[in-house]
Amino acid sequence: MSLKCLWELQELDLAIGVLVEKLEENPFHLEAREAAGNLEQIEQELNRAEQALREQQKKLRRGELDLETITAEHGELHQRLYSGETKNVKELEQMEVKLRSVKQKQLTLEDNLLGLMESMEKQEELIGDLAGRKDVAAAEMQKRQQLLDEELARLGGQLKKLEERRGLLVEQIEPKRLQLYRNISERYQGRGVARVINDICQGCRVFISSAQRGFLYDPQAVVYCENCGRLLVRFAGEESLPGPVE
Ligand SMILES: [Zn+2]
């Protein structure tokens, strides 16, 4: 097995690295998170609005009970005042004053309750509006999540294929060559193997010496670039091809 397989291994490892990064830092992650955050915010608003409505409902029930009490009190006073059982003028005057005051309280309370009911209607409208927005946001989040899942499945499928190819390739490489690859790869951030095209090291773009050139015709020879130190690999019959972008 020539050193070419180390070049292929490096290509596979670089492609795997790109895919892993795409999986981890996928823009669909961000979009799905944003959609989830938006939904959460609307749900919180809706909860607050529903809580406020429940408070208003309690207030309304209390107010209705108060109104019943006051109405009964008013009725009783009214009846006593006009029943004729009290003849004392001063006492009758006091009862009239009291009756007016109770009537005023009754009217004020009725006004308050009407105002409360109006604001409850508005609150119910707000809740309806928020519930509608919540449905839209939930559908959006589901869509984003689905897109993310699909993208992750797609990239995951590609990654699996590359890893399978890598596994098959590694099986064919001698352990000492693998060790050589790992060492040089670590030293050059995953790009320790460089192709030689038209006598130029593609790692550093410098011409290789004529002495090294001779060694490179032996596919088994381990030759390092005198300039950058990368492991050189020469593919026969590709001399006139343009160099790949490293
Ligand atoms: Zn070089």
PDB file of C-alpha atoms and ligand atoms in Angstrom:
ATOM      1  CA  MET A   1       0.000   0.000   0.000  1.00  0.00           C
ATOM      2  CA  SER A   2       1.501   3.283  -1.064  1.00  0.00           C
ATOM      3  CA  LEU A   3       1.434   6.542   0.865  1.00  0.00           C
ATOM      4  CA  LYS A   4      -1.457   7.624  -1.356  1.00  0.00           C
ATOM      5  CA  CYS A   5      -3.804   5.936   1.084  1.00  0.00           C
ATOM      6  CA  LEU A   6      -2.594   8.329   3.776  1.00  0.00           C
ATOM      7  CA  TRP A   7      -3.614  11.201   1.531  1.00  0.00           C
ATOM      8  CA  GLU A   8      -7.033   9.580   1.045  1.00  0.00           C
ATOM      9  CA  LEU A   9      -7.310   9.095   4.792  1.00  0.00           C
ATOM     10  CA  GLN A  10      -6.525  12.756   5.344  1.00  0.00           C
ATOM     11  CA  GLU A  11      -9.179  13.780   2.779  1.00  0.00           C
ATOM     12  CA  LEU A  12     -11.719  11.595   4.561  1.00  0.00           C
ATOM     13  CA  ASP A  13     -10.780  12.956   7.977  1.00  0.00           C
ATOM     14  CA  LEU A  14     -11.078  16.535   6.732  1.00  0.00           C
ATOM     15  CA  ALA A  15     -14.490  15.816   5.188  1.00  0.00           C
ATOM     16  CA  ILE A  16     -15.594  14.111   8.420  1.00  0.00           C
ATOM     17  CA  GLY A  17     -14.405  17.143  10.389  1.00  0.00           C
ATOM     18  CA  VAL A  18     -16.445  19.468   8.180  1.00  0.00           C
ATOM     19  CA  LEU A  19     -19.557  17.311   8.623  1.00  0.00           C
ATOM     20  CA  VAL A  20     -19.159  17.071  12.392  1.00  0.00           C
ATOM     21  CA  GLU A  21     -18.883  20.846  12.572  1.00  0.00           C
ATOM     22  CA  LYS A  22     -21.983  21.224  10.391  1.00  0.00           C
ATOM     23  CA  LEU A  23     -23.856  18.857  12.694  1.00  0.00           C
ATOM     24  CA  GLU A  24     -22.796  20.647  15.848  1.00  0.00           C
ATOM     25  CA  GLU A  25     -23.055  24.234  14.659  1.00  0.00           C
ATOM     26  CA  ASN A  26     -25.970  23.948  12.317  1.00  0.00           C
ATOM     27  CA  PRO A  27     -27.936  27.150  11.571  1.00  0.00           C
ATOM     28  CA  PHE A  28     -31.120  25.047  11.825  1.00  0.00           C
ATOM     29  CA  HIS A  29     -30.297  24.558  15.527  1.00  0.00           C
ATOM     30  CA  LEU A  30     -30.414  28.305  16.012  1.00  0.00           C
ATOM     31  CA  GLU A  31     -33.672  28.688  14.070  1.00  0.00           C
ATOM     32  CA  ALA A  32     -35.331  25.869  16.025  1.00  0.00           C
ATOM     33  CA  ARG A  33     -34.161  27.408  19.304  1.00  0.00           C
ATOM     34  CA  GLU A  34     -35.471  30.827  18.270  1.00  0.00           C
ATOM     35  CA  ALA A  35     -38.853  29.365  17.320  1.00  0.00           C
ATOM     36  CA  ALA A  36     -39.030  27.537  20.665  1.00  0.00           C
ATOM     37  CA  GLY A  37     -38.107  30.731  22.517  1.00  0.00           C
ATOM     38  CA  ASN A  38     -40.791  32.679  20.686  1.00  0.00           C
ATOM     39  CA  LEU A  39     -43.410  30.060  21.549  1.00  0.00           C
ATOM     40  CA  GLU A  40     -42.347  30.076  25.187  1.00  0.00           C
ATOM     41  CA  GLN A  41     -42.635  33.848  25.369  1.00  0.00           C
ATOM     42  CA  ILE A  42     -46.185  33.794  23.953  1.00  0.00           C
ATOM     43  CA  GLU A  43     -47.166  30.982  26.316  1.00  0.00           C
ATOM     44  CA  GLN A  44     -45.933  33.028  29.263  1.00  0.00           C
ATOM     45  CA  GLU A  45     -47.906  36.068  28.079  1.00  0.00           C
ATOM     46  CA  LEU A  46     -50.980  33.880  27.668  1.00  0.00           C
ATOM     47  CA  ASN A  47     -50.570  32.431  31.161  1.00  0.00           C
ATOM     48  CA  ARG A  48     -50.279  35.908  32.634  1.00  0.00           C
ATOM     49  CA  ALA A  49     -53.369  37.079  30.738  1.00  0.00           C
ATOM     50  CA  GLU A  50     -55.384  34.037  31.877  1.00  0.00           C
ATOM     51  CA  GLN A  51     -54.240  34.560  35.466  1.00  0.00           C
ATOM     52  CA  ALA A  52     -55.332  38.213  35.283  1.00  0.00           C
ATOM     53  CA  LEU A  53     -58.749  37.145  33.946  1.00  0.00           C
ATOM     54  CA  ARG A  54     -59.176  34.658  36.799  1.00  0.00           C
ATOM     55  CA  GLU A  55     -58.416  37.460  39.280  1.00  0.00           C
ATOM     56  CA  GLN A  56     -61.026  39.630  37.573  1.00  0.00           C
ATOM     57  CA  GLN A  57     -63.570  36.797  37.727  1.00  0.00           C
ATOM     58  CA  LYS A  58     -62.978  36.457  41.466  1.00  0.00           C
ATOM     59  CA  LYS A  59     -63.318  40.199  41.895  1.00  0.00           C
ATOM     60  CA  LEU A  60     -66.566  40.136  39.923  1.00  0.00           C
ATOM     61  CA  ARG A  61     -68.023  37.355  42.087  1.00  0.00           C
ATOM     62  CA  ARG A  62     -67.081  39.236  45.265  1.00  0.00           C
ATOM     63  CA  GLY A  63     -68.576  42.440  43.831  1.00  0.00           C
ATOM     64  CA  GLU A  64     -71.805  40.652  42.914  1.00  0.00           C
ATOM     65  CA  LEU A  65     -72.129  39.336  46.458  1.00  0.00           C
ATOM     66  CA  ASP A  66     -71.502  42.834  47.850  1.00  0.00           C
ATOM     67  CA  LEU A  67     -74.137  44.192  45.505  1.00  0.00           C
ATOM     68  CA  GLU A  68     -76.665  41.597  46.708  1.00  0.00           C
ATOM     69  CA  THR A  69     -75.971  42.598  50.317  1.00  0.00           C
ATOM     70  CA  ILE A  70     -76.299  46.302  49.572  1.00  0.00           C
ATOM     71  CA  THR A  71     -79.435  45.791  47.511  1.00  0.00           C
ATOM     72  CA  ALA A  72     -80.994  43.825  50.365  1.00  0.00           C
ATOM     73  CA  GLU A  73     -79.965  46.527  52.843  1.00  0.00           C
ATOM     74  CA  HIS A  74     -81.477  49.159  50.612  1.00  0.00           C
ATOM     75  CA  GLY A  75     -84.702  47.215  50.266  1.00  0.00           C
ATOM     76  CA  GLU A  76     -84.969  46.752  54.012  1.00  0.00           C
ATOM     77  CA  LEU A  77     -84.349  50.461  54.732  1.00  0.00           C
ATOM     78  CA  HIS A  78     -86.788  51.461  52.049  1.00  0.00           C
ATOM     79  CA  GLN A  79     -89.446  49.221  53.491  1.00  0.00           C
ATOM     80  CA  ARG A  80     -88.889  50.485  57.050  1.00  0.00           C
ATOM     81  CA  LEU A  81     -88.967  54.098  55.903  1.00  0.00           C
ATOM     82  CA  TYR A  82     -92.285  53.781  54.067  1.00  0.00           C
ATOM     83  CA  SER A  83     -93.990  51.195  56.249  1.00  0.00           C
ATOM     84  CA  GLY A  84     -95.247  53.897  58.613  1.00  0.00           C
ATOM     85  CA  GLU A  85     -93.977  52.082  61.712  1.00  0.00           C
ATOM     86  CA  THR A  86     -91.655  54.996  62.526  1.00  0.00           C
ATOM     87  CA  LYS A  87     -93.372  58.240  63.327  1.00  0.00           C
ATOM     88  CA  ASN A  88     -90.418  60.122  64.803  1.00  0.00           C
ATOM     89  CA  VAL A  89     -89.489  62.879  62.320  1.00  0.00           C
ATOM     90  CA  LYS A  90     -85.833  63.044  63.329  1.00  0.00           C
ATOM     91  CA  GLU A  91     -85.503  59.304  63.079  1.00  0.00           C
ATOM     92  CA  LEU A  92     -87.212  59.361  59.662  1.00  0.00           C
ATOM     93  CA  GLU A  93     -84.774  62.047  58.466  1.00  0.00           C
ATOM     94  CA  GLN A  94     -81.819  59.933  59.605  1.00  0.00           C
ATOM     95  CA  MET A  95     -83.276  56.936  57.797  1.00  0.00           C
ATOM     96  CA  GLU A  96     -83.634  58.971  54.605  1.00  0.00           C
ATOM     97  CA  VAL A  97     -80.008  60.092  54.810  1.00  0.00           C
ATOM     98  CA  LYS A  98     -78.936  56.493  55.369  1.00  0.00           C
ATOM     99  CA  LEU A  99     -81.113  55.308  52.472  1.00  0.00           C
ATOM    100  CA  ARG A 100     -79.511  57.853  50.101  1.00  0.00           C
ATOM    101  CA  SER A 101     -76.056  56.845  51.209  1.00  0.00           C
ATOM    102  CA  VAL A 102     -76.821  53.134  50.657  1.00  0.00           C
ATOM    103  CA  LYS A 103     -78.329  53.924  47.259  1.00  0.00           C
ATOM    104  CA  GLN A 104     -75.169  55.815  46.320  1.00  0.00           C
ATOM    105  CA  LYS A 105     -73.005  52.892  47.377  1.00  0.00           C
ATOM    106  CA  GLN A 106     -75.198  50.573  45.325  1.00  0.00           C
ATOM    107  CA  LEU A 107     -74.890  52.753  42.204  1.00  0.00           C
ATOM    108  CA  THR A 108     -71.130  53.130  42.586  1.00  0.00           C
ATOM    109  CA  LEU A 109     -70.715  49.383  42.979  1.00  0.00           C
ATOM    110  CA  GLU A 110     -72.883  48.749  39.911  1.00  0.00           C
ATOM    111  CA  ASP A 111     -70.728  51.152  37.898  1.00  0.00           C
ATOM    112  CA  ASN A 112     -67.574  49.451  39.112  1.00  0.00           C
ATOM    113  CA  LEU A 113     -68.914  46.039  38.173  1.00  0.00           C
ATOM    114  CA  LEU A 114     -69.866  47.270  34.698  1.00  0.00           C
ATOM    115  CA  GLY A 115     -66.363  48.691  34.246  1.00  0.00           C
ATOM    116  CA  LEU A 116     -64.896  45.399  35.438  1.00  0.00           C
ATOM    117  CA  MET A 117     -67.015  43.416  32.973  1.00  0.00           C
ATOM    118  CA  GLU A 118     -65.903  45.663  30.128  1.00  0.00           C
ATOM    119  CA  SER A 119     -62.260  45.171  31.002  1.00  0.00           C
ATOM    120  CA  MET A 120     -62.866  41.406  31.274  1.00  0.00           C
ATOM    121  CA  GLU A 121     -64.218  41.424  27.748  1.00  0.00           C
ATOM    122  CA  LYS A 122     -61.023  43.105  26.567  1.00  0.00           C
ATOM    123  CA  GLN A 123     -58.982  40.600  28.527  1.00  0.00           C
ATOM    124  CA  GLU A 124     -60.852  37.746  26.836  1.00  0.00           C
ATOM    125  CA  GLU A 125     -60.111  39.298  23.446  1.00  0.00           C
ATOM    126  CA  LEU A 126     -56.430  39.526  24.381  1.00  0.00           C
ATOM    127  CA  ILE A 127     -56.462  35.868  25.437  1.00  0.00           C
ATOM    128  CA  GLY A 128     -58.069  34.875  22.141  1.00  0.00           C
ATOM    129  CA  ASP A 129     -55.441  36.829  20.236  1.00  0.00           C
ATOM    130  CA  LEU A 130     -52.595  35.275  22.240  1.00  0.00           C
ATOM    131  CA  ALA A 131     -54.051  31.783  21.799  1.00  0.00           C
ATOM    132  CA  GLY A 132     -54.067  32.367  18.029  1.00  0.00           C
ATOM    133  CA  ARG A 133     -50.477  33.575  18.096  1.00  0.00           C
ATOM    134  CA  LYS A 134     -49.518  30.594  20.216  1.00  0.00           C
ATOM    135  CA  ASP A 135     -50.926  28.188  17.610  1.00  0.00           C
ATOM    136  CA  VAL A 136     -48.972  29.933  14.851  1.00  0.00           C
ATOM    137  CA  ALA A 137     -45.771  29.874  16.917  1.00  0.00           C
ATOM    138  CA  ALA A 138     -46.268  26.207  17.817  1.00  0.00           C
ATOM    139  CA  ALA A 139     -46.692  25.301  14.150  1.00  0.00           C
ATOM    140  CA  GLU A 140     -43.605  27.328  13.271  1.00  0.00           C
ATOM    141  CA  MET A 141     -41.566  25.618  15.969  1.00  0.00           C
ATOM    142  CA  GLN A 142     -42.701  22.208  14.791  1.00  0.00           C
ATOM    143  CA  LYS A 143     -41.709  23.103  11.241  1.00  0.00           C
ATOM    144  CA  ARG A 144     -38.274  24.360  12.349  1.00  0.00           C
ATOM    145  CA  GLN A 145     -37.730  21.268  14.468  1.00  0.00           C
ATOM    146  CA  GLN A 146     -38.666  19.045  11.548  1.00  0.00           C
ATOM    147  CA  LEU A 147     -36.262  20.897   9.242  1.00  0.00           C
ATOM    148  CA  LEU A 148     -33.536  20.502  11.845  1.00  0.00           C
ATOM    149  CA  ASP A 149     -34.256  16.788  12.247  1.00  0.00           C
ATOM    150  CA  GLU A 150     -34.200  16.287   8.496  1.00  0.00           C
ATOM    151  CA  GLU A 151     -30.945  18.199   8.125  1.00  0.00           C
ATOM    152  CA  LEU A 152     -29.328  16.283  10.968  1.00  0.00           C
ATOM    153  CA  ALA A 153     -30.501  12.982   9.473  1.00  0.00           C
ATOM    154  CA  ARG A 154     -29.114  13.980   6.080  1.00  0.00           C
ATOM    155  CA  LEU A 155     -25.729  15.033   7.473  1.00  0.00           C
ATOM    156  CA  GLY A 156     -25.698  12.030   9.796  1.00  0.00           C
ATOM    157  CA  GLY A 157     -26.203   9.739   6.790  1.00  0.00           C
ATOM    158  CA  GLN A 158     -23.282  11.368   4.977  1.00  0.00           C
ATOM    159  CA  LEU A 159     -21.131  11.093   8.073  1.00  0.00           C
ATOM    160  CA  LYS A 160     -21.948   7.416   8.462  1.00  0.00           C
ATOM    161  CA  LYS A 161     -20.922   6.713   4.854  1.00  0.00           C
ATOM    162  CA  LEU A 162     -17.638   8.579   5.268  1.00  0.00           C
ATOM    163  CA  GLU A 163     -16.905   6.754   8.503  1.00  0.00           C
ATOM    164  CA  GLU A 164     -17.591   3.427   6.821  1.00  0.00           C
ATOM    165  CA  ARG A 165     -15.205   4.328   4.010  1.00  0.00           C
ATOM    166  CA  ARG A 166     -12.643   5.432   6.575  1.00  0.00           C
ATOM    167  CA  GLY A 167     -13.002   2.148   8.449  1.00  0.00           C
ATOM    168  CA  LEU A 168     -12.391   0.131   5.275  1.00  0.00           C
ATOM    169  CA  LEU A 169      -9.403   2.281   4.341  1.00  0.00           C
ATOM    170  CA  VAL A 170      -7.827   2.091   7.798  1.00  0.00           C
ATOM    171  CA  GLU A 171      -8.041  -1.720   7.678  1.00  0.00           C
ATOM    172  CA  GLN A 172      -5.730  -1.664   4.664  1.00  0.00           C
ATOM    173  CA  ILE A 173      -3.092   0.596   6.189  1.00  0.00           C
ATOM    174  CA  GLU A 174      -0.164  -0.810   8.152  1.00  0.00           C
ATOM    175  CA  PRO A 175      -0.171   0.228  11.829  1.00  0.00           C
ATOM    176  CA  LYS A 176       3.220   1.982  11.578  1.00  0.00           C
ATOM    177  CA  ARG A 177       1.936   4.032   8.634  1.00  0.00           C
ATOM    178  CA  LEU A 178      -1.200   4.909  10.606  1.00  0.00           C
ATOM    179  CA  GLN A 179       0.957   6.030  13.493  1.00  0.00           C
ATOM    180  CA  LEU A 180       3.027   8.132  11.091  1.00  0.00           C
ATOM    181  CA  TYR A 181      -0.190   9.705   9.769  1.00  0.00           C
ATOM    182  CA  ARG A 182      -1.507  10.462  13.243  1.00  0.00           C
ATOM    183  CA  ASN A 183       1.760  12.096  14.308  1.00  0.00           C
ATOM    184  CA  ILE A 184       2.128  14.260  11.244  1.00  0.00           C
ATOM    185  CA  SER A 185      -1.577  15.079  11.189  1.00  0.00           C
ATOM    186  CA  GLU A 186      -1.417  16.340  14.761  1.00  0.00           C
ATOM    187  CA  ARG A 187       1.592  18.516  13.979  1.00  0.00           C
ATOM    188  CA  TYR A 188      -0.102  20.187  10.981  1.00  0.00           C
ATOM    189  CA  GLN A 189      -3.670  20.526  12.298  1.00  0.00           C
ATOM    190  CA  GLY A 190      -4.997  17.632  10.234  1.00  0.00           C
ATOM    191  CA  ARG A 191      -3.096  18.581   7.064  1.00  0.00           C
ATOM    192  CA  GLY A 192       0.223  16.838   7.518  1.00  0.00           C
ATOM    193  CA  VAL A 193       0.135  15.042   4.173  1.00  0.00           C
ATOM    194  CA  ALA A 194       0.742  17.180   1.082  1.00  0.00           C
ATOM    195  CA  ARG A 195       0.482  16.259  -2.557  1.00  0.00           C
ATOM    196  CA  VAL A 196       3.239  17.086  -4.987  1.00  0.00           C
ATOM    197  CA  ILE A 197       1.934  18.455  -8.274  1.00  0.00           C
ATOM    198  CA  ASN A 198       4.294  19.704 -10.978  1.00  0.00           C
ATOM    199  CA  ASP A 199       7.123  19.372  -8.449  1.00  0.00           C
ATOM    200  CA  ILE A 200       5.447  21.796  -6.082  1.00  0.00           C
ATOM    201  CA  CYS A 201       4.520  20.872  -2.504  1.00  0.00           C
ATOM    202  CA  GLN A 202       0.813  21.730  -2.228  1.00  0.00           C
ATOM    203  CA  GLY A 203       1.244  22.279   1.498  1.00  0.00           C
ATOM    204  CA  CYS A 204       3.574  25.256   1.201  1.00  0.00           C
ATOM    205  CA  ARG A 205       3.671  25.962  -2.577  1.00  0.00           C
ATOM    206  CA  VAL A 206       7.428  25.632  -2.758  1.00  0.00           C
ATOM    207  CA  PHE A 207       9.332  23.649  -5.401  1.00  0.00           C
ATOM    208  CA  ILE A 208      10.826  20.455  -4.083  1.00  0.00           C
ATOM    209  CA  SER A 209      14.511  19.720  -4.626  1.00  0.00           C
ATOM    210  CA  SER A 210      15.659  17.424  -7.430  1.00  0.00           C
ATOM    211  CA  ALA A 211      17.016  14.951  -4.870  1.00  0.00           C
ATOM    212  CA  GLN A 212      13.591  14.577  -3.271  1.00  0.00           C
ATOM    213  CA  ARG A 213      11.956  14.391  -6.678  1.00  0.00           C
ATOM    214  CA  GLY A 214      13.889  11.201  -7.357  1.00  0.00           C
ATOM    215  CA  PHE A 215      12.715   9.605  -4.089  1.00  0.00           C
ATOM    216  CA  LEU A 216       9.118  10.430  -4.880  1.00  0.00           C
ATOM    217  CA  TYR A 217       9.028   8.059  -7.826  1.00  0.00           C
ATOM    218  CA  ASP A 218       9.149   5.242  -5.272  1.00  0.00           C
ATOM    219  CA  PRO A 219       5.571   5.128  -3.941  1.00  0.00           C
ATOM    220  CA  GLN A 220       6.781   3.454  -0.724  1.00  0.00           C
ATOM    221  CA  ALA A 221       9.349   6.154   0.083  1.00  0.00           C
ATOM    222  CA  VAL A 222       8.658   8.385   3.061  1.00  0.00           C
ATOM    223  CA  VAL A 223       9.703  11.842   1.921  1.00  0.00           C
ATOM    224  CA  TYR A 224       9.154  15.088   3.809  1.00  0.00           C
ATOM    225  CA  CYS A 225       9.026  18.561   2.292  1.00  0.00           C
ATOM    226  CA  GLU A 226      12.330  20.299   3.007  1.00  0.00           C
ATOM    227  CA  ASN A 227      10.477  23.597   3.371  1.00  0.00           C
ATOM    228  CA  CYS A 228       7.363  22.849   5.467  1.00  0.00           C
ATOM    229  CA  GLY A 229       8.102  19.355   6.761  1.00  0.00           C
ATOM    230  CA  ARG A 230       4.874  17.745   5.521  1.00  0.00           C
ATOM    231  CA  LEU A 231       4.796  14.170   4.312  1.00  0.00           C
ATOM    232  CA  LEU A 232       4.870  14.274   0.514  1.00  0.00           C
ATOM    233  CA  VAL A 233       2.722  12.115  -1.738  1.00  0.00           C
ATOM    234  CA  ARG A 234       2.983  12.093  -5.491  1.00  0.00           C
ATOM    235  CA  PHE A 235       0.169  10.761  -7.654  1.00  0.00           C
ATOM    236  CA  ALA A 236       1.523   9.331 -10.898  1.00  0.00           C
ATOM    237  CA  GLY A 237       0.032  10.696 -14.128  1.00  0.00           C
ATOM    238  CA  GLU A 238      -1.392  13.863 -12.598  1.00  0.00           C
ATOM    239  CA  GLU A 239       1.478  16.200 -13.190  1.00  0.00           C
ATOM    240  CA  SER A 240      -0.392  18.564 -15.489  1.00  0.00           C
ATOM    241  CA  LEU A 241      -3.521  18.858 -13.323  1.00  0.00           C
ATOM    242  CA  PRO A 242      -4.007  22.099 -11.504  1.00  0.00           C
ATOM    243  CA  GLY A 243      -3.194  21.837  -7.836  1.00  0.00           C
ATOM    244  CA  PRO A 244      -6.099  21.466  -5.423  1.00  0.00           C
ATOM    245  CA  VAL A 245      -6.768  24.241  -2.985  1.00  0.00           C
ATOM    246  CA  GLU A 246      -5.305  23.126   0.336  1.00  0.00           C
TER     247      GLU A 246
HETATM  248 ZN    ZN B   1       5.979  21.950   1.750  1.00  0.00          ZN
END
